[in-house]
Amino acid sequence: MGIFEHLDELRRRFFVSALALVIGTIAGVAVATPVLEFLRAPYGEAFLVMDPTGGVIQYFRVAIMVGASYQSPSSPTN
């Protein structure tokens, strides 16, 4: 394989991985609330939101992490 074939393969794998991450994040948004409550449980009242957008950022960080966890088995390895 020449360099351009390798670059085409790399581009295809990045696209598949990004698509899987987007699909996983959409699924993560659906389950982010229970996962966030599970993560908050050990901290009780010590789990603070320090700025106006902190709660939204926490929610979407959890959704993206759930999406990344969902995506990892489907990322291309061959």
PDB file of C-alpha atoms in Angstrom:
ATOM      1  CA  MET A   1       0.000   0.000   0.000  1.00  0.00           C
ATOM      2  CA  GLY A   2       1.173   3.464  -0.839  1.00  0.00           C
ATOM      3  CA  ILE A   3       0.946   6.505   1.380  1.00  0.00           C
ATOM      4  CA  PHE A   4      -2.385   7.626  -0.072  1.00  0.00           C
ATOM      5  CA  GLU A   5      -4.009   4.255   0.548  1.00  0.00           C
ATOM      6  CA  HIS A   6      -2.801   4.421   4.158  1.00  0.00           C
ATOM      7  CA  LEU A   7      -4.218   7.925   4.511  1.00  0.00           C
ATOM      8  CA  ASP A   8      -7.553   6.777   3.048  1.00  0.00           C
ATOM      9  CA  GLU A   9      -7.645   3.903   5.553  1.00  0.00           C
ATOM     10  CA  LEU A  10      -6.813   6.266   8.414  1.00  0.00           C
ATOM     11  CA  ARG A  11      -9.543   8.670   7.346  1.00  0.00           C
ATOM     12  CA  ARG A  12     -12.069   5.836   7.143  1.00  0.00           C
ATOM     13  CA  ARG A  13     -11.149   4.566  10.624  1.00  0.00           C
ATOM     14  CA  PHE A  14     -11.370   8.061  12.116  1.00  0.00           C
ATOM     15  CA  PHE A  15     -14.799   8.509  10.547  1.00  0.00           C
ATOM     16  CA  VAL A  16     -16.071   5.174  11.886  1.00  0.00           C
ATOM     17  CA  SER A  17     -14.701   5.952  15.347  1.00  0.00           C
ATOM     18  CA  ALA A  18     -16.214   9.446  15.370  1.00  0.00           C
ATOM     19  CA  LEU A  19     -19.568   8.094  14.195  1.00  0.00           C
ATOM     20  CA  ALA A  20     -19.529   5.440  16.922  1.00  0.00           C
ATOM     21  CA  LEU A  21     -18.669   8.122  19.501  1.00  0.00           C
ATOM     22  CA  VAL A  22     -21.592  10.290  18.365  1.00  0.00           C
ATOM     23  CA  ILE A  23     -24.003   7.343  18.514  1.00  0.00           C
ATOM     24  CA  GLY A  24     -22.647   6.359  21.914  1.00  0.00           C
ATOM     25  CA  THR A  25     -22.977   9.921  23.209  1.00  0.00           C
ATOM     26  CA  ILE A  26     -26.590  10.075  22.058  1.00  0.00           C
ATOM     27  CA  ALA A  27     -27.198   6.864  23.971  1.00  0.00           C
ATOM     28  CA  GLY A  28     -25.215   8.335  26.871  1.00  0.00           C
ATOM     29  CA  VAL A  29     -27.540  11.337  27.054  1.00  0.00           C
ATOM     30  CA  ALA A  30     -30.407   8.929  27.639  1.00  0.00           C
ATOM     31  CA  VAL A  31     -28.707   7.300  30.635  1.00  0.00           C
ATOM     32  CA  ALA A  32     -26.616  10.211  31.941  1.00  0.00           C
ATOM     33  CA  THR A  33     -28.993  11.130  34.772  1.00  0.00           C
ATOM     34  CA  PRO A  34     -28.941   7.730  36.531  1.00  0.00           C
ATOM     35  CA  VAL A  35     -25.178   7.410  36.009  1.00  0.00           C
ATOM     36  CA  LEU A  36     -24.602  10.917  37.387  1.00  0.00           C
ATOM     37  CA  GLU A  37     -26.762  10.126  40.433  1.00  0.00           C
ATOM     38  CA  PHE A  38     -24.766   6.933  40.961  1.00  0.00           C
ATOM     39  CA  LEU A  39     -21.526   8.918  40.818  1.00  0.00           C
ATOM     40  CA  ARG A  40     -22.864  11.601  43.182  1.00  0.00           C
ATOM     41  CA  ALA A  41     -24.115   9.137  45.820  1.00  0.00           C
ATOM     42  CA  PRO A  42     -20.806   8.606  47.691  1.00  0.00           C
ATOM     43  CA  TYR A  43     -20.198  12.367  47.983  1.00  0.00           C
ATOM     44  CA  GLY A  44     -23.585  13.410  49.369  1.00  0.00           C
ATOM     45  CA  GLU A  45     -23.799  17.172  49.782  1.00  0.00           C
ATOM     46  CA  ALA A  46     -20.086  17.669  49.071  1.00  0.00           C
ATOM     47  CA  PHE A  47     -20.723  17.384  45.325  1.00  0.00           C
ATOM     48  CA  LEU A  48     -20.890  21.092  44.432  1.00  0.00           C
ATOM     49  CA  VAL A  49     -21.554  23.022  41.271  1.00  0.00           C
ATOM     50  CA  MET A  50     -19.339  26.092  41.346  1.00  0.00           C
ATOM     51  CA  ASP A  51     -20.563  28.028  38.301  1.00  0.00           C
ATOM     52  CA  PRO A  52     -23.825  28.545  36.395  1.00  0.00           C
ATOM     53  CA  THR A  53     -23.003  26.033  33.666  1.00  0.00           C
ATOM     54  CA  GLY A  54     -21.340  23.467  35.932  1.00  0.00           C
ATOM     55  CA  GLY A  55     -24.358  21.170  36.107  1.00  0.00           C
ATOM     56  CA  VAL A  56     -24.758  21.102  32.331  1.00  0.00           C
ATOM     57  CA  ILE A  57     -21.050  20.480  31.853  1.00  0.00           C
ATOM     58  CA  GLN A  58     -21.118  17.599  34.357  1.00  0.00           C
ATOM     59  CA  TYR A  59     -24.139  16.097  32.603  1.00  0.00           C
ATOM     60  CA  PHE A  60     -22.539  16.191  29.170  1.00  0.00           C
ATOM     61  CA  ARG A  61     -19.159  14.981  30.457  1.00  0.00           C
ATOM     62  CA  VAL A  62     -20.904  11.921  31.849  1.00  0.00           C
ATOM     63  CA  ALA A  63     -22.826  11.465  28.576  1.00  0.00           C
ATOM     64  CA  ILE A  64     -19.607  11.674  26.537  1.00  0.00           C
ATOM     65  CA  MET A  65     -17.804   9.250  28.851  1.00  0.00           C
ATOM     66  CA  VAL A  66     -20.679   6.779  28.589  1.00  0.00           C
ATOM     67  CA  GLY A  67     -20.535   7.240  24.813  1.00  0.00           C
ATOM     68  CA  ALA A  68     -16.782   6.671  24.771  1.00  0.00           C
ATOM     69  CA  SER A  69     -17.214   3.542  26.902  1.00  0.00           C
ATOM     70  CA  TYR A  70     -19.875   2.316  24.505  1.00  0.00           C
ATOM     71  CA  GLN A  71     -17.730   3.181  21.487  1.00  0.00           C
ATOM     72  CA  SER A  72     -14.493   1.555  22.590  1.00  0.00           C
ATOM     73  CA  PRO A  73     -15.398  -2.041  21.648  1.00  0.00           C
ATOM     74  CA  SER A  74     -16.577  -0.915  18.209  1.00  0.00           C
ATOM     75  CA  SER A  75     -13.519   1.107  17.266  1.00  0.00           C
ATOM     76  CA  PRO A  76     -11.651  -0.454  14.378  1.00  0.00           C
ATOM     77  CA  THR A  77      -8.556  -2.384  15.352  1.00  0.00           C
ATOM     78  CA  ASN A  78      -7.719  -4.319  12.186  1.00  0.00           C
TER      79      ASN A  78
END
